[in-house]
Amino acid sequence: MAFDGFVISNIVTELNQQIIGGRIYKIYQPEADEITLVIKKDRDTKRLHLSASASLPLVYLSRESKSNPMQAPNFCMLLRKHISNGRIVSIKQPNFERIIEITVEHLDELGDLCQKRLVIEIMGKHSNIIFVDQQNMILDSIKHISANISSVREVLPGRIYTFPPSKGKIPLSSLTYDYYYQNILSKPLNLCKALYTSITGMSPLIANEICFRSGLDGNASTDSLTEDAMAGLYGQLVKLNTLIEDHAYTPNIIYSGEEPKEFSCICLTSFSDCTQKKFDSIFDVLIGYYAEKEKFTRMKQKSADLRKIVQTALERTSKKYDLQIRQLKDTEKRDKFKIYGELIQTYGYGLEPEAKSLTCMNYYTNEEVTIPLDPTKTPLDNSQKYFAKYNKLKRTYEALSELILETKSDMDHLDSIMASLILSEDEKDLSIIKDELTDYGYIKSHGKKENKRPGKSKPLHYISSDGFHMYVGKNNYQNDELTFKFANGGDWWFHAKNMAGSHVIVRKEQVDTLPDATFEEAGRLAAYYSKGRQAPKVEIDYIQRKELKKPPKAKPGFVIYHTNYSMMCIPDIQGITEANS
């Protein structure tokens, strides 16, 4: 997990900078496994959220409050009794573990000054928040762990608090070259696993980063290293330790496209194909990462059913298209049957009775040809038989030609819907796509269809470097509205050539022509919001809106144009300003 000892170290450093000396003004328990401490310091109020959730354990500072139950749980009441109005005197990370100790100074019932500790263990499903007194005795915990649950240690009121077992790991600050050589490199594991199973607080993410910085493959075995490689890897571990001791953190999030992939408090150079965004605070990273990750996860879950419907329909339509193409190929011999019929009528008068073939000159090619005959039929009957085959294949060809165009149109339509699903940002977008699938029969409509649609989804809005407004449609219905209702005749239209993608409209404003930079930026938007997003370059067609036409009964998002300009664009929108509205 990315929430490792290094991130905890960054959190502890920032907490020491921001809330040491602050007083605990209020204590809430918004969830069964979460505590919120409202802290006042220097006329400033902050909220410290401590979560021991099995799926998402977190520690972060924010100014936002959460809804709380009417009746405070017992653990919350105990904390209020002991440390309400207490002063935070220290925040530590013992042994570089994924543990935070918050020591609070307060007055007891007799008015004497004493200290108690909140111990937050961030360890996945084993996460916990434990309240400990000066004698290291557990007063209570947000999760009770009995001997029936864990044979390693009990976490119950009245027990002495002990740290979770280290499993033979040592902190990075205690690492020596001898220990590194004898204990880490001697493990029969790959380099990455040997590191994170030996060093406290090190995650596979950081271990892989250290290997990458050393120019080594994290999957290579420990016994494959040369002396120079061993020294180089140890040198990177020493540099990492120096960085942590100097508190030289660089909180960042790694993005794959727009989706957050990883986060850390040190620069991750191993993700060369991704984008790195740096932040001033690790709390901005945690809030941003999990909020965006939740958004992407939620949207993927909610769009999963629609994706399955579109994918199934696309596979069926694709099979249907391939079958029709093969059937069309079989009709290519129709002209041969027509010629056979004509040649039998021309030369058949000289045939002997019960002849099995006719060899004659094909007057279309001036080549000799042998035509198979049915000996039980007359020359005229044989001729009519070939004409009948020709007419049947001709009708099949004409029917298939129309069907293939319809099937190809259906494939393109489904392809565009799949592209729209990728661009969907909220439930409104998904609802519009669901309406489109229902309108075209891919989803069965139950009962009467309501005319009232959900709230309108707005297109994406960007501002070019020259100040021109650029709009990007997120689905087919929006593309139609953007192009044929919103855009004026003189506005410019951009779209990826021969592939599913968004319509991009650039408002011309009061100028004769757009600057070159705006053309290039609009092309990049059209390339990025298309099926070719992962390609190095995408060909973009662009034309003034007045040159576009919508064919009768055409599917949404489909347009035709007979003349256009083209350019090659990189599908990258970095540097293009997104409008606030």
Coordinates of C-alpha atoms in Angstrom, one line a residue:
M1 CA 0.0 0.0 0.0
A2 CA 1.2 3.6 -0.7
F3 CA 0.3 4.6 2.9
D4 CA 3.7 3.4 4.1
G5 CA 6.2 4.5 6.8
F6 CA 7.5 7.3 4.6
V7 CA 4.1 8.9 4.1
I8 CA 3.5 8.5 7.8
S9 CA 6.8 10.3 8.5
N10 CA 5.7 13.1 6.2
I11 CA 2.3 13.3 8.0
V12 CA 4.0 13.4 11.5
T13 CA 6.3 16.2 10.3
E14 CA 3.4 18.3 9.1
L15 CA 1.3 17.6 12.2
N16 CA 4.2 18.8 14.3
Q17 CA 4.4 22.0 12.3
Q18 CA 0.7 22.7 12.5
I19 CA -1.0 21.4 15.7
I20 CA 1.7 21.0 18.4
G21 CA 0.7 23.1 21.3
G22 CA -2.9 23.2 20.1
R23 CA -5.8 22.4 22.4
I24 CA -8.4 19.7 21.7
Y25 CA -11.6 21.8 21.6
K26 CA -14.1 19.1 20.6
I27 CA -14.1 15.3 19.9
Y28 CA -16.5 13.5 17.6
Q29 CA -16.9 10.0 16.3
P30 CA -18.7 10.3 12.9
E31 CA -18.2 6.6 12.1
A32 CA -17.8 3.4 14.1
D33 CA -14.1 3.4 13.3
E34 CA -13.3 7.1 12.9
I35 CA -12.5 9.9 15.3
T36 CA -12.4 13.7 14.6
L37 CA -10.4 16.0 16.9
V38 CA -11.3 19.7 16.6
I39 CA -8.0 21.5 17.5
K40 CA -7.6 25.2 18.2
K41 CA -4.2 26.9 18.0
D42 CA -3.4 30.6 17.6
R43 CA -7.0 31.5 16.8
D44 CA -7.0 28.9 14.0
T45 CA -9.3 25.8 14.0
K46 CA -8.4 22.6 12.3
R47 CA -9.9 19.1 12.3
L48 CA -7.7 16.1 12.6
H49 CA -9.5 13.0 11.1
L50 CA -8.3 9.6 12.4
S51 CA -9.8 6.6 10.6
A52 CA -9.1 3.0 11.4
S53 CA -11.3 1.8 8.5
A54 CA -10.3 -1.7 7.3
S55 CA -10.7 -0.6 3.6
L56 CA -9.4 3.0 3.9
P57 CA -7.4 3.9 7.1
L58 CA -6.4 7.5 7.0
V59 CA -4.9 10.4 9.1
Y60 CA -5.3 13.9 7.7
L61 CA -6.0 17.5 8.6
S62 CA -8.8 19.5 7.0
R63 CA -11.2 22.3 7.7
E64 CA -14.2 20.4 6.7
S65 CA -16.6 18.9 9.3
K66 CA -18.5 15.6 9.0
S67 CA -22.0 14.7 10.2
N68 CA -22.1 13.1 13.6
P69 CA -24.5 10.7 15.4
M70 CA -26.9 12.2 17.9
Q71 CA -25.6 9.9 20.7
A72 CA -21.8 9.8 21.0
P73 CA -20.4 6.2 21.2
N74 CA -18.6 5.0 24.4
F75 CA -15.1 5.4 23.0
C76 CA -15.8 9.0 22.0
M77 CA -17.3 9.7 25.5
L78 CA -14.2 8.3 27.1
L79 CA -11.9 10.5 25.1
R80 CA -14.0 13.6 25.9
K81 CA -13.8 12.7 29.6
H82 CA -10.0 12.5 29.6
I83 CA -8.5 14.7 26.9
S84 CA -11.1 17.3 26.1
N85 CA -9.4 20.7 26.3
G86 CA -6.1 18.8 26.6
R87 CA -3.0 20.2 24.9
I88 CA -1.1 18.3 22.3
V89 CA 2.6 18.1 23.4
S90 CA 4.1 15.6 21.0
I91 CA 3.5 13.6 17.8
K92 CA 5.8 10.8 17.0
Q93 CA 6.3 7.9 14.7
P94 CA 7.9 5.0 16.7
N95 CA 10.5 2.9 15.0
F96 CA 9.4 4.3 11.6
E97 CA 6.4 2.0 11.8
R98 CA 3.0 2.9 10.3
I99 CA 2.0 4.2 13.7
I100 CA 1.4 7.7 15.0
E101 CA 1.5 8.5 18.7
I102 CA -0.2 11.7 19.8
T103 CA 0.6 12.7 23.4
V104 CA -2.0 14.9 25.1
E105 CA -1.3 16.8 28.4
H106 CA -4.4 17.4 30.6
L107 CA -5.6 17.8 34.2
D108 CA -7.0 14.8 35.9
E109 CA -9.9 14.7 38.4
L110 CA -7.7 16.1 41.2
G111 CA -6.3 18.9 39.1
D112 CA -2.9 17.3 38.6
L113 CA -1.1 17.5 35.3
C114 CA -0.8 14.2 33.4
Q115 CA -0.4 12.8 30.0
K116 CA -2.2 10.2 27.9
R117 CA -1.6 8.9 24.3
L118 CA -3.7 8.3 21.3
V119 CA -2.0 5.6 19.2
I120 CA -3.1 5.3 15.6
E121 CA -2.0 2.1 13.8
I122 CA -2.4 2.4 10.1
M123 CA -2.1 -1.2 9.0
G124 CA -4.9 -2.1 6.5
K125 CA -7.5 -4.3 8.0
H126 CA -5.6 -4.4 11.3
S127 CA -5.8 -0.6 11.7
N128 CA -6.9 0.7 15.1
I129 CA -7.0 3.7 17.4
I130 CA -5.9 2.9 21.0
F131 CA -6.1 5.2 24.0
V132 CA -3.2 4.6 26.5
D133 CA -2.4 6.1 29.9
Q134 CA 1.0 7.1 31.4
Q135 CA 1.6 3.5 32.6
N136 CA 1.2 2.3 29.1
M137 CA -2.1 0.6 30.0
I138 CA -4.8 0.5 27.4
L139 CA -7.9 2.5 28.6
D140 CA -9.9 1.6 25.5
S141 CA -9.6 1.1 21.7
I142 CA -11.9 1.8 18.8
K143 CA -11.6 -1.9 17.9
H144 CA -11.3 -4.6 20.6
I145 CA -8.9 -7.4 19.6
S146 CA -9.2 -10.5 21.9
A147 CA -7.0 -13.6 22.0
N148 CA -9.7 -15.4 19.9
I149 CA -9.1 -12.9 17.1
S150 CA -5.3 -12.5 17.4
S151 CA -2.8 -14.9 19.0
V152 CA 0.0 -12.3 18.7
R153 CA -1.3 -9.6 21.0
E154 CA -4.6 -8.5 22.7
V155 CA -5.9 -5.0 22.4
L156 CA -8.3 -4.7 25.3
P157 CA -8.9 -2.3 28.2
G158 CA -6.6 -3.1 31.1
R159 CA -3.9 -4.8 29.0
I160 CA -0.4 -3.3 28.6
Y161 CA 0.0 -1.8 25.2
T162 CA 2.7 -3.3 23.0
F163 CA 3.7 -2.4 19.5
P164 CA 2.8 -4.8 16.7
P165 CA 5.6 -7.3 16.0
S166 CA 8.3 -6.0 13.6
K167 CA 8.7 -9.4 11.8
G168 CA 12.5 -9.0 11.8
K169 CA 12.5 -5.6 10.0
I170 CA 14.7 -2.7 11.0
P171 CA 14.3 1.1 10.4
L172 CA 16.1 2.6 7.4
S173 CA 18.1 4.8 9.8
S174 CA 19.6 1.7 11.5
L175 CA 20.7 0.1 8.2
T176 CA 24.4 -0.7 7.9
Y177 CA 26.2 -2.1 4.9
D178 CA 27.0 -5.3 6.8
Y179 CA 23.4 -5.9 7.7
Y180 CA 22.3 -5.0 4.1
Y181 CA 24.8 -7.4 2.7
Q182 CA 24.3 -10.3 5.1
N183 CA 20.6 -10.1 5.8
I184 CA 18.9 -8.4 2.8
L185 CA 20.9 -9.6 -0.1
S186 CA 21.1 -13.1 1.3
K187 CA 17.3 -13.6 1.0
P188 CA 16.3 -15.9 -1.9
L189 CA 13.9 -13.3 -3.2
N190 CA 13.7 -10.7 -5.9
L191 CA 15.2 -7.3 -5.0
C192 CA 12.0 -5.5 -4.5
K193 CA 10.6 -8.1 -2.1
A194 CA 13.9 -8.5 -0.3
L195 CA 13.9 -4.7 0.5
Y196 CA 10.3 -4.3 1.7
T197 CA 10.3 -7.4 3.8
S198 CA 13.5 -6.2 5.6
I199 CA 13.1 -2.5 6.1
T200 CA 10.4 -1.1 8.4
G201 CA 7.8 1.1 6.7
M202 CA 9.0 0.4 3.2
S203 CA 6.2 -0.5 0.7
P204 CA 6.6 -2.3 -2.6
L205 CA 6.1 1.0 -4.3
I206 CA 9.2 2.6 -2.6
A207 CA 11.2 -0.6 -3.0
N208 CA 10.6 -0.6 -6.7
E209 CA 11.5 3.1 -6.9
I210 CA 14.8 2.5 -5.2
C211 CA 15.6 -0.4 -7.6
F212 CA 14.7 1.8 -10.6
R213 CA 16.9 4.7 -9.4
S214 CA 19.8 2.2 -9.0
G215 CA 19.3 1.1 -12.6
L216 CA 18.2 -2.4 -11.5
D217 CA 15.2 -4.6 -12.2
G218 CA 13.1 -5.0 -9.1
N219 CA 12.1 -8.5 -10.2
A220 CA 15.8 -9.6 -10.5
S221 CA 17.0 -12.1 -7.9
T222 CA 19.3 -10.9 -5.1
D223 CA 22.1 -13.3 -6.1
S224 CA 22.3 -11.8 -9.6
L225 CA 23.8 -8.5 -8.4
T226 CA 27.4 -7.5 -9.1
E227 CA 29.5 -5.8 -6.4
D228 CA 29.0 -2.4 -8.2
A229 CA 25.2 -3.0 -8.3
M230 CA 25.1 -3.9 -4.6
A231 CA 27.0 -0.7 -3.7
G232 CA 24.8 1.4 -6.0
L233 CA 21.6 0.1 -4.4
Y234 CA 22.9 0.7 -0.9
G235 CA 23.9 4.2 -1.9
Q236 CA 20.3 4.9 -3.0
L237 CA 19.0 3.6 0.4
V238 CA 21.4 6.0 2.2
K239 CA 20.2 8.9 0.0
L240 CA 16.6 8.0 0.8
N241 CA 17.4 8.0 4.5
T242 CA 19.1 11.4 4.3
L243 CA 16.0 12.8 2.5
I244 CA 13.7 11.5 5.3
E245 CA 16.0 12.8 8.1
D246 CA 16.1 16.3 6.4
H247 CA 12.3 16.2 6.0
A248 CA 12.9 17.0 2.3
Y249 CA 9.5 15.5 1.2
T250 CA 7.9 16.0 -2.2
P251 CA 4.2 15.1 -1.8
N252 CA 2.9 14.0 -5.2
I253 CA 0.2 12.0 -7.1
I254 CA 1.0 9.9 -10.2
Y255 CA -1.8 10.1 -12.9
S256 CA -2.4 7.6 -15.7
G257 CA -4.3 9.9 -18.0
E258 CA -6.8 11.6 -15.6
E259 CA -7.0 8.7 -13.2
P260 CA -4.8 8.8 -10.1
K261 CA -2.6 5.8 -10.0
E262 CA -0.3 6.1 -7.0
F263 CA 0.8 8.7 -4.4
S264 CA 3.9 9.2 -2.3
C265 CA 6.0 11.7 -0.4
I266 CA 9.1 11.2 -2.6
C267 CA 9.3 11.7 -6.4
L268 CA 8.4 8.5 -8.2
T269 CA 10.7 8.4 -11.3
S270 CA 9.8 4.9 -12.2
F271 CA 6.4 6.0 -13.7
S272 CA 7.9 7.5 -16.8
D273 CA 4.8 7.0 -18.9
C274 CA 2.6 8.8 -16.3
T275 CA 2.1 12.4 -15.2
Q276 CA 3.3 13.6 -11.8
K277 CA 1.6 16.4 -9.9
K278 CA 3.4 17.9 -6.9
F279 CA 1.6 19.4 -3.8
D280 CA 2.7 21.6 -0.9
S281 CA 1.2 19.3 1.7
I282 CA 0.8 15.6 2.1
F283 CA -2.8 16.2 3.3
D284 CA -3.6 17.8 0.0
V285 CA -2.3 14.6 -1.6
L286 CA -4.4 12.3 0.6
I287 CA -7.6 14.3 0.2
G288 CA -7.1 14.8 -3.5
Y289 CA -6.0 11.2 -4.3
Y290 CA -8.7 9.4 -2.4
A291 CA -11.4 11.8 -3.6
E292 CA -10.4 11.4 -7.2
K293 CA -9.8 7.7 -6.8
E294 CA -13.3 7.2 -5.3
K295 CA -14.8 9.3 -8.1
F296 CA -13.1 7.1 -10.8
T297 CA -14.0 3.8 -8.9
R298 CA -17.6 4.9 -8.4
M299 CA -18.0 5.9 -12.0
K300 CA -16.5 2.6 -13.2
Q301 CA -18.8 0.7 -10.9
K302 CA -21.9 2.7 -12.1
S303 CA -20.9 2.5 -15.7
A304 CA -20.0 -1.3 -15.6
D305 CA -23.5 -2.4 -16.5
L306 CA -23.6 0.0 -19.4
R307 CA -20.2 -1.0 -20.6
K308 CA -21.2 -4.6 -20.6
I309 CA -24.3 -3.9 -22.6
V310 CA -22.3 -1.8 -25.2
Q311 CA -19.5 -4.4 -25.3
T312 CA -21.9 -7.3 -25.9
A313 CA -23.8 -5.4 -28.6
L314 CA -20.5 -4.4 -30.2
E315 CA -19.3 -8.0 -30.3
R316 CA -22.6 -9.2 -31.8
T317 CA -22.7 -6.4 -34.3
S318 CA -19.0 -7.1 -35.2
K319 CA -19.7 -10.8 -35.8
K320 CA -22.8 -9.9 -37.9
Y321 CA -20.7 -7.5 -40.0
D322 CA -18.0 -10.1 -40.6
L323 CA -20.6 -12.6 -41.7
Q324 CA -22.2 -10.1 -44.1
I325 CA -18.8 -9.3 -45.6
R326 CA -18.1 -13.0 -46.2
Q327 CA -21.6 -13.4 -47.8
L328 CA -21.0 -10.3 -50.0
K329 CA -17.7 -11.9 -51.1
D330 CA -19.7 -14.9 -52.3
T331 CA -21.7 -12.7 -54.6
E332 CA -18.6 -11.7 -56.6
K333 CA -19.2 -14.6 -59.0
R334 CA -22.6 -13.3 -60.1
D335 CA -21.3 -11.6 -63.3
K336 CA -19.6 -14.9 -64.3
F337 CA -23.1 -16.6 -64.2
K338 CA -24.6 -13.8 -66.3
I339 CA -21.8 -14.3 -68.9
Y340 CA -22.3 -18.1 -68.9
G341 CA -26.0 -17.6 -69.6
E342 CA -25.3 -15.2 -72.5
L343 CA -22.6 -17.5 -74.0
I344 CA -24.9 -20.5 -73.9
Q345 CA -27.6 -18.5 -75.7
T346 CA -25.0 -17.4 -78.3
Y347 CA -23.2 -20.7 -78.9
G348 CA -25.6 -23.3 -77.6
Y349 CA -27.3 -24.0 -80.9
G350 CA -24.4 -26.3 -81.9
L351 CA -24.4 -28.4 -78.8
E352 CA -24.9 -32.2 -79.0
P353 CA -27.7 -33.7 -77.0
E354 CA -26.7 -34.5 -73.3
A355 CA -23.5 -32.4 -73.6
K356 CA -21.8 -31.9 -70.2
S357 CA -20.0 -28.7 -71.1
L358 CA -19.6 -26.0 -73.7
T359 CA -16.2 -24.7 -74.8
C360 CA -16.4 -21.3 -76.6
M361 CA -14.8 -17.9 -77.0
N362 CA -15.7 -15.3 -74.3
Y363 CA -16.3 -12.2 -76.5
Y364 CA -15.8 -9.9 -73.4
T365 CA -12.2 -11.1 -72.8
N366 CA -11.4 -12.9 -76.1
E367 CA -10.4 -15.9 -74.1
E368 CA -11.6 -19.5 -74.4
V369 CA -13.9 -20.6 -71.6
T370 CA -15.4 -24.0 -70.6
I371 CA -18.9 -23.8 -69.1
P372 CA -20.3 -26.7 -67.1
L373 CA -23.8 -27.9 -68.3
D374 CA -26.6 -30.1 -66.9
P375 CA -26.9 -32.9 -69.5
T376 CA -30.5 -33.5 -68.6
K377 CA -31.4 -29.9 -69.5
T378 CA -31.7 -28.2 -72.9
P379 CA -29.3 -25.4 -73.8
L380 CA -32.1 -22.8 -73.1
D381 CA -32.8 -24.4 -69.7
N382 CA -29.0 -24.3 -68.8
S383 CA -28.9 -20.6 -69.9
Q384 CA -31.9 -19.7 -67.7
K385 CA -30.4 -21.6 -64.8
Y386 CA -27.3 -19.4 -64.9
F387 CA -29.4 -16.3 -65.3
A388 CA -31.5 -17.3 -62.3
K389 CA -28.2 -17.8 -60.2
Y390 CA -27.1 -14.3 -61.4
N391 CA -30.3 -12.6 -60.5
K392 CA -30.4 -14.3 -57.0
L393 CA -26.8 -13.2 -56.3
K394 CA -27.5 -9.7 -57.6
R395 CA -30.5 -9.3 -55.2
T396 CA -28.3 -10.7 -52.4
Y397 CA -25.5 -8.2 -53.3
E398 CA -27.9 -5.3 -53.3
A399 CA -29.5 -6.3 -50.0
L400 CA -26.2 -7.0 -48.3
S401 CA -24.7 -3.7 -49.6
E402 CA -27.4 -1.8 -47.7
L403 CA -27.3 -4.1 -44.6
I404 CA -23.5 -3.7 -44.4
L405 CA -23.8 0.1 -44.4
E406 CA -26.4 -0.2 -41.6
T407 CA -24.3 -2.6 -39.6
K408 CA -21.2 -0.5 -40.0
S409 CA -23.2 2.5 -38.9
D410 CA -24.4 0.5 -35.8
M411 CA -20.8 -0.4 -35.0
D412 CA -19.6 3.2 -35.3
H413 CA -22.5 4.3 -33.1
L414 CA -21.7 1.7 -30.4
D415 CA -18.0 2.7 -30.7
S416 CA -18.9 6.3 -30.1
I417 CA -21.1 5.3 -27.0
M418 CA -18.1 3.4 -25.6
A419 CA -16.0 6.5 -26.1
S420 CA -18.7 8.5 -24.3
L421 CA -18.6 6.2 -21.3
I422 CA -14.9 6.9 -20.9
L423 CA -15.6 10.6 -20.9
S424 CA -18.5 10.4 -18.4
E425 CA -17.9 12.4 -15.2
D426 CA -21.1 12.0 -13.2
E427 CA -24.5 10.3 -13.1
K428 CA -26.0 12.9 -15.4
D429 CA -23.6 11.8 -18.2
L430 CA -24.4 8.1 -17.6
S431 CA -28.1 8.8 -17.6
I432 CA -27.9 10.5 -21.0
I433 CA -26.0 7.5 -22.4
K434 CA -28.5 5.1 -20.9
D435 CA -31.3 7.1 -22.6
E436 CA -29.5 6.8 -25.9
L437 CA -29.1 3.0 -25.5
T438 CA -32.8 2.8 -24.7
D439 CA -33.8 5.0 -27.6
Y440 CA -31.9 2.7 -30.0
G441 CA -33.2 -0.6 -28.5
Y442 CA -30.0 -1.8 -26.8
I443 CA -31.8 -1.5 -23.4
K444 CA -35.4 -2.6 -23.1
S445 CA -37.8 0.2 -22.0
H446 CA -40.1 -0.8 -19.2
G447 CA -43.4 1.0 -19.1
K448 CA -44.1 4.5 -20.5
K449 CA -41.0 6.5 -21.2
E450 CA -40.9 9.7 -19.3
N451 CA -40.3 12.9 -21.3
K452 CA -38.6 14.5 -18.4
R453 CA -34.8 13.9 -18.6
P454 CA -32.4 14.4 -15.7
G455 CA -30.5 17.7 -15.3
K456 CA -28.6 18.7 -18.3
S457 CA -25.0 17.7 -18.5
K458 CA -22.7 20.5 -19.7
P459 CA -19.9 20.1 -22.3
L460 CA -16.3 20.5 -21.3
H461 CA -15.2 24.1 -21.6
Y462 CA -11.6 25.3 -22.3
I463 CA -10.0 28.6 -23.1
S464 CA -7.3 28.7 -25.8
S465 CA -4.0 30.6 -25.2
D466 CA -5.4 33.3 -27.5
G467 CA -8.6 33.6 -25.4
F468 CA -11.0 31.7 -27.6
H469 CA -13.7 29.6 -26.1
M470 CA -13.5 25.8 -26.9
Y471 CA -16.2 23.3 -26.1
V472 CA -16.0 19.5 -26.1
G473 CA -19.0 17.2 -26.3
K474 CA -19.0 14.3 -23.8
N475 CA -21.6 12.1 -25.6
N476 CA -23.5 11.8 -28.9
Y477 CA -26.6 13.8 -27.8
Q478 CA -24.3 16.5 -26.5
N479 CA -22.2 16.4 -29.7
D480 CA -25.4 17.0 -31.8
E481 CA -26.6 19.8 -29.6
L482 CA -23.2 21.4 -29.5
T483 CA -22.7 21.3 -33.3
F484 CA -26.2 21.9 -34.6
K485 CA -27.8 24.1 -31.9
F486 CA -25.0 25.9 -30.0
A487 CA -22.5 26.6 -32.8
N488 CA -22.8 29.4 -35.3
G489 CA -22.1 28.9 -39.0
G490 CA -18.7 30.6 -38.8
D491 CA -17.5 28.6 -35.7
W492 CA -14.9 25.9 -36.3
W493 CA -15.5 22.2 -35.8
F494 CA -12.8 19.6 -35.0
H495 CA -13.0 15.8 -34.9
A496 CA -10.6 12.8 -35.0
K497 CA -10.6 11.4 -38.5
N498 CA -12.4 8.0 -39.0
M499 CA -12.7 7.2 -35.3
A500 CA -15.0 7.7 -32.4
G501 CA -14.5 10.9 -30.5
S502 CA -15.9 14.2 -29.3
H503 CA -17.0 17.1 -31.4
V504 CA -14.9 20.2 -30.5
I505 CA -16.4 23.6 -31.3
V506 CA -14.3 26.8 -31.2
R507 CA -16.2 30.1 -31.1
K508 CA -14.9 32.3 -33.8
E509 CA -15.9 35.5 -32.0
Q510 CA -15.4 38.7 -34.0
V511 CA -12.3 37.8 -36.0
D512 CA -11.8 36.7 -39.6
T513 CA -9.8 33.7 -38.7
L514 CA -8.4 31.8 -35.7
P515 CA -4.8 32.1 -34.6
D516 CA -2.6 29.1 -35.4
A517 CA -2.1 28.3 -31.7
T518 CA -5.9 28.0 -31.2
F519 CA -6.2 25.6 -34.2
E520 CA -3.4 23.5 -32.7
E521 CA -5.0 23.5 -29.2
A522 CA -8.4 22.6 -30.5
G523 CA -6.9 19.8 -32.5
R524 CA -5.2 18.5 -29.4
L525 CA -8.5 18.5 -27.6
A526 CA -10.2 16.5 -30.4
A527 CA -7.3 14.0 -30.4
Y528 CA -7.3 13.6 -26.6
Y529 CA -11.1 13.2 -26.4
S530 CA -11.1 10.4 -29.0
K531 CA -10.5 6.7 -29.3
G532 CA -6.9 7.5 -30.4
R533 CA -6.0 9.0 -27.0
Q534 CA -3.2 6.5 -26.5
A535 CA -1.7 6.9 -30.0
P536 CA 1.4 9.1 -30.5
K537 CA -0.5 11.3 -33.0
V538 CA -4.0 11.5 -34.3
E539 CA -5.2 13.0 -37.6
I540 CA -7.8 15.7 -37.1
D541 CA -10.4 17.0 -39.6
Y542 CA -11.5 20.6 -39.1
I543 CA -14.0 22.7 -41.0
Q544 CA -16.4 25.6 -40.4
R545 CA -19.7 24.6 -38.9
K546 CA -21.7 25.8 -41.9
E547 CA -20.1 23.1 -44.1
L548 CA -21.5 20.2 -41.9
K549 CA -24.7 18.4 -42.7
K550 CA -26.8 15.9 -40.7
P551 CA -28.2 13.2 -43.0
P552 CA -31.9 12.2 -42.5
K553 CA -32.4 9.5 -39.9
A554 CA -28.7 9.6 -39.0
K555 CA -27.6 8.4 -35.6
P556 CA -26.7 11.1 -33.0
G557 CA -23.2 12.5 -33.3
F558 CA -23.0 11.5 -37.0
V559 CA -22.3 14.3 -39.6
I560 CA -21.1 14.5 -43.2
Y561 CA -18.8 17.0 -45.0
H562 CA -17.4 17.0 -48.4
T563 CA -14.4 19.3 -48.0
N564 CA -12.2 19.9 -45.0
Y565 CA -8.7 20.7 -43.7
S566 CA -6.6 18.1 -41.8
M567 CA -3.7 18.2 -39.4
M568 CA -1.8 15.8 -37.2
C569 CA -2.1 16.4 -33.4
I570 CA -0.6 15.0 -30.2
P571 CA -3.3 13.8 -27.9
D572 CA -2.1 15.9 -25.0
I573 CA -4.0 18.7 -23.3
Q574 CA -1.4 19.8 -20.8
G575 CA -1.2 23.6 -20.8
I576 CA -4.7 24.1 -22.1
T577 CA -6.7 26.2 -19.6
E578 CA -10.0 24.7 -18.4
A579 CA -12.7 27.3 -17.9
N580 CA -14.3 27.7 -14.5
S581 CA -17.9 27.6 -15.7

